PDB file of C-alpha atoms in Angstrom:
ATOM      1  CA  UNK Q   3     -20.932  15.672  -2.190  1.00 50.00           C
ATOM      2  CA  UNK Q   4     -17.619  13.949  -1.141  1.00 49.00           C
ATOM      3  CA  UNK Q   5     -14.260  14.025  -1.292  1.00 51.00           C
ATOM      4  CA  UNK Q   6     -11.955  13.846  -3.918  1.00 48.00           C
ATOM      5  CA  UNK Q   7      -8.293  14.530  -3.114  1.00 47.00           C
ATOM      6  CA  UNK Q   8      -5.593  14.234  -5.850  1.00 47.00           C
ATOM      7  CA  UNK Q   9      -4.769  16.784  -8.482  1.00 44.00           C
ATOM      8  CA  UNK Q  10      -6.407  18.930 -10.575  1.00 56.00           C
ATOM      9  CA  UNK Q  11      -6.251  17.045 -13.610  1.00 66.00           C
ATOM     10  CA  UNK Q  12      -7.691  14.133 -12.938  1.00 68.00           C
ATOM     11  CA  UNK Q  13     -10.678  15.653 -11.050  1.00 74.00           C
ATOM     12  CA  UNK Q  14     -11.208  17.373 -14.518  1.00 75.00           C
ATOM     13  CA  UNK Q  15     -11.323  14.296 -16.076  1.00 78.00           C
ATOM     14  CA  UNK Q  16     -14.026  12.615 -13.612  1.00 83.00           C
ATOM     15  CA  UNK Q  17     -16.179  15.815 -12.780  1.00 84.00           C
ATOM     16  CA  UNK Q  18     -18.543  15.763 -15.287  1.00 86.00           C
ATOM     17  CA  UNK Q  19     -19.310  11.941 -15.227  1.00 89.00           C
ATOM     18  CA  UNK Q  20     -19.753  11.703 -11.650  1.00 88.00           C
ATOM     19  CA  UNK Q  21     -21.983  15.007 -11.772  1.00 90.00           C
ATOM     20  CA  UNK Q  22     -24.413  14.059 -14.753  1.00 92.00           C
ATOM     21  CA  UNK Q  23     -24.386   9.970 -13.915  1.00 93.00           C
ATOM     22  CA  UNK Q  24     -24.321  10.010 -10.131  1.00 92.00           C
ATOM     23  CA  UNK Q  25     -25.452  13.184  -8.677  1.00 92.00           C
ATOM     24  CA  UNK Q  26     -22.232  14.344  -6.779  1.00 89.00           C
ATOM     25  CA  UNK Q  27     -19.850  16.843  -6.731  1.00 87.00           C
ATOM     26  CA  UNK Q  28     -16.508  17.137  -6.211  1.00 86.00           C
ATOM     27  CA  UNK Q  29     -14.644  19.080  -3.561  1.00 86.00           C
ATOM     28  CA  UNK Q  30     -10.834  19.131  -2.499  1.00 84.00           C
ATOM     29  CA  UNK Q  31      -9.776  19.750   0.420  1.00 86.00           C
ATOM     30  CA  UNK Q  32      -6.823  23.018   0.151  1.00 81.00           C
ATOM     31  CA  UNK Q  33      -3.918  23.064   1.782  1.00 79.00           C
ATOM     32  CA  UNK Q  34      -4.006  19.163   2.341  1.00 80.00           C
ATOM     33  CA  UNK Q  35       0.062  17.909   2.510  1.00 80.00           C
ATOM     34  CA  UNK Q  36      -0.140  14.467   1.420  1.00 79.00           C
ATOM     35  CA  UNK Q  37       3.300  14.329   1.258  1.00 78.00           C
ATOM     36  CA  UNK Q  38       2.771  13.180   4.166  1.00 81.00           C
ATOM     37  CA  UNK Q  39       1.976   9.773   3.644  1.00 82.00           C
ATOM     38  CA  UNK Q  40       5.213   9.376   1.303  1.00 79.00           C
ATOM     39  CA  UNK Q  41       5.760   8.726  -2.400  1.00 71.00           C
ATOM     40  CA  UNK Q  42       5.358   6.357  -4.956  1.00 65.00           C
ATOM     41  CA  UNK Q  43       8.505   6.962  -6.880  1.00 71.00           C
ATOM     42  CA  UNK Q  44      10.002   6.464  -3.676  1.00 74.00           C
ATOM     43  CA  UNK Q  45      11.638  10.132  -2.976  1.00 81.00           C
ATOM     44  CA  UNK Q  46       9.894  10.193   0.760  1.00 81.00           C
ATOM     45  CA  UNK Q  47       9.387   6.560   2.396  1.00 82.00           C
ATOM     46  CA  UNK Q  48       5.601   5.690   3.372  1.00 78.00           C
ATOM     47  CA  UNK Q  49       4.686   2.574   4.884  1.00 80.00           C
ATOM     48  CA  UNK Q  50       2.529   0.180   3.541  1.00 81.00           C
ATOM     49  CA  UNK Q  51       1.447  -0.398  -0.680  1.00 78.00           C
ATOM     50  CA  UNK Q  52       0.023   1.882  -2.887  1.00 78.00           C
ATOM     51  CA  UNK Q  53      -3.408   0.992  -1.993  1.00 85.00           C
ATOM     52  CA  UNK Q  54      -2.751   1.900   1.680  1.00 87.00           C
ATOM     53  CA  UNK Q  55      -1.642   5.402   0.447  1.00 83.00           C
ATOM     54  CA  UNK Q  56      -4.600   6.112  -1.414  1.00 85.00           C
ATOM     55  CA  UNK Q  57      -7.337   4.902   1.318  1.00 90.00           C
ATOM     56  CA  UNK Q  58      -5.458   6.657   3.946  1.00 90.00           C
ATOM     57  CA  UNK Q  59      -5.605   9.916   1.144  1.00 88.00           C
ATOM     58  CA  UNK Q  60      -9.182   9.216   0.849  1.00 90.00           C
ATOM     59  CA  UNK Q  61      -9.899   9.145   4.177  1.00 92.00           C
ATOM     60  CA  UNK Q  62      -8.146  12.708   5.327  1.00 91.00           C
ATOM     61  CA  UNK Q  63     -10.207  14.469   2.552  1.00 90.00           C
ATOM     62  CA  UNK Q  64     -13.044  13.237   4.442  1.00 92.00           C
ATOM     63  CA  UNK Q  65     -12.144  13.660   7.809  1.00 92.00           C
ATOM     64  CA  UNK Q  66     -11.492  17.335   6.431  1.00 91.00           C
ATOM     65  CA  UNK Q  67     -14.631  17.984   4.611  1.00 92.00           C
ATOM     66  CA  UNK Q  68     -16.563  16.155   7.326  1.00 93.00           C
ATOM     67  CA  UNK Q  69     -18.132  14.006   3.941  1.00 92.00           C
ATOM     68  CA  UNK Q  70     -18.834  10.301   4.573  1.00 93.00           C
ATOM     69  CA  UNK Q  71     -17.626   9.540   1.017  1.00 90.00           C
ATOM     70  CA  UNK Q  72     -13.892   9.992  -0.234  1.00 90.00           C
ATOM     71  CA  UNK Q  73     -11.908   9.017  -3.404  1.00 87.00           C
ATOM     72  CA  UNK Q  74      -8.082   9.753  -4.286  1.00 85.00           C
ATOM     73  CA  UNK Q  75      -5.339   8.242  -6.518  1.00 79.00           C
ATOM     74  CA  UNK Q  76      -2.050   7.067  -6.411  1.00 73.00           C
ATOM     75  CA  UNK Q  77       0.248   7.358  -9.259  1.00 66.00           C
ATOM     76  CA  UNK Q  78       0.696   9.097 -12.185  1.00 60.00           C
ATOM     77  CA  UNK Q  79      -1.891  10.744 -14.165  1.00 58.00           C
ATOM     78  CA  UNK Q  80      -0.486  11.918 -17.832  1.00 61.00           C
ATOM     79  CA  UNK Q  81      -0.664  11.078 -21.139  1.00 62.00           C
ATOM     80  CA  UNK Q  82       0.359   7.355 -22.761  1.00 61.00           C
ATOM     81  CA  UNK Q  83       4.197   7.704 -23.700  1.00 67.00           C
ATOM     82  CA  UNK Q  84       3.887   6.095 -27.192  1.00 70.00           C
ATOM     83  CA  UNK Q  85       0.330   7.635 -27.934  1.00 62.00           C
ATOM     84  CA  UNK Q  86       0.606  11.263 -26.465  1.00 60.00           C
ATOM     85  CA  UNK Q  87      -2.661  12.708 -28.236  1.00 61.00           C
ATOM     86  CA  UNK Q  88      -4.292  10.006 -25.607  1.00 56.00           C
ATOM     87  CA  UNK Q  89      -3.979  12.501 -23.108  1.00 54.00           C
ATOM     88  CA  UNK Q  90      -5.780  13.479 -20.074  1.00 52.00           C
ATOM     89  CA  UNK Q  91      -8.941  14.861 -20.787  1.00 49.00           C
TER      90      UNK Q  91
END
């Protein structure tokens, strides 16, 4: 099992893969503010890149869970703006 902190919907999307292909589960940590480490549209500052945010994400979903693997995102996760029915899955 290890970490996976982001939202719902993109955890939906990589569930089943990483269940049938790799043998792991996923598990969020609740109540996690990752506000915290700022925002990429810029709204609340956070130092360092985008890749910063999401290793330092990665890594409190694991200090949480007390799991030695983590995995988070940074960004956006909806559908393609000119091909909408390419949503998330």
């Amino acid at each position: 099992m290890f970490s996976r902190l982001e939202l719902p919907q993109p955890a939906r999307a990589i569930a089943r893969p990483f269940r049938t292909l790799l043998q792991l589960d996923l598990e969020r940590p609740v109540g996690l503010d990752t506000d915290q480490l700022g925002s990429f549209d810029g709204r609340r500052p956070r130092p360092g890149g985008a890749e910063d945010a999401c290793r330092r994400k990665a890594q409190l979903g694991m200090d949480i869970l007390g799991l030695p693997l983590g995995l988070a995102s940074e960004g956006s996760f909806s559908s393609h703006p000119a091909l909408p029915i390419l949503g998330p899955a």
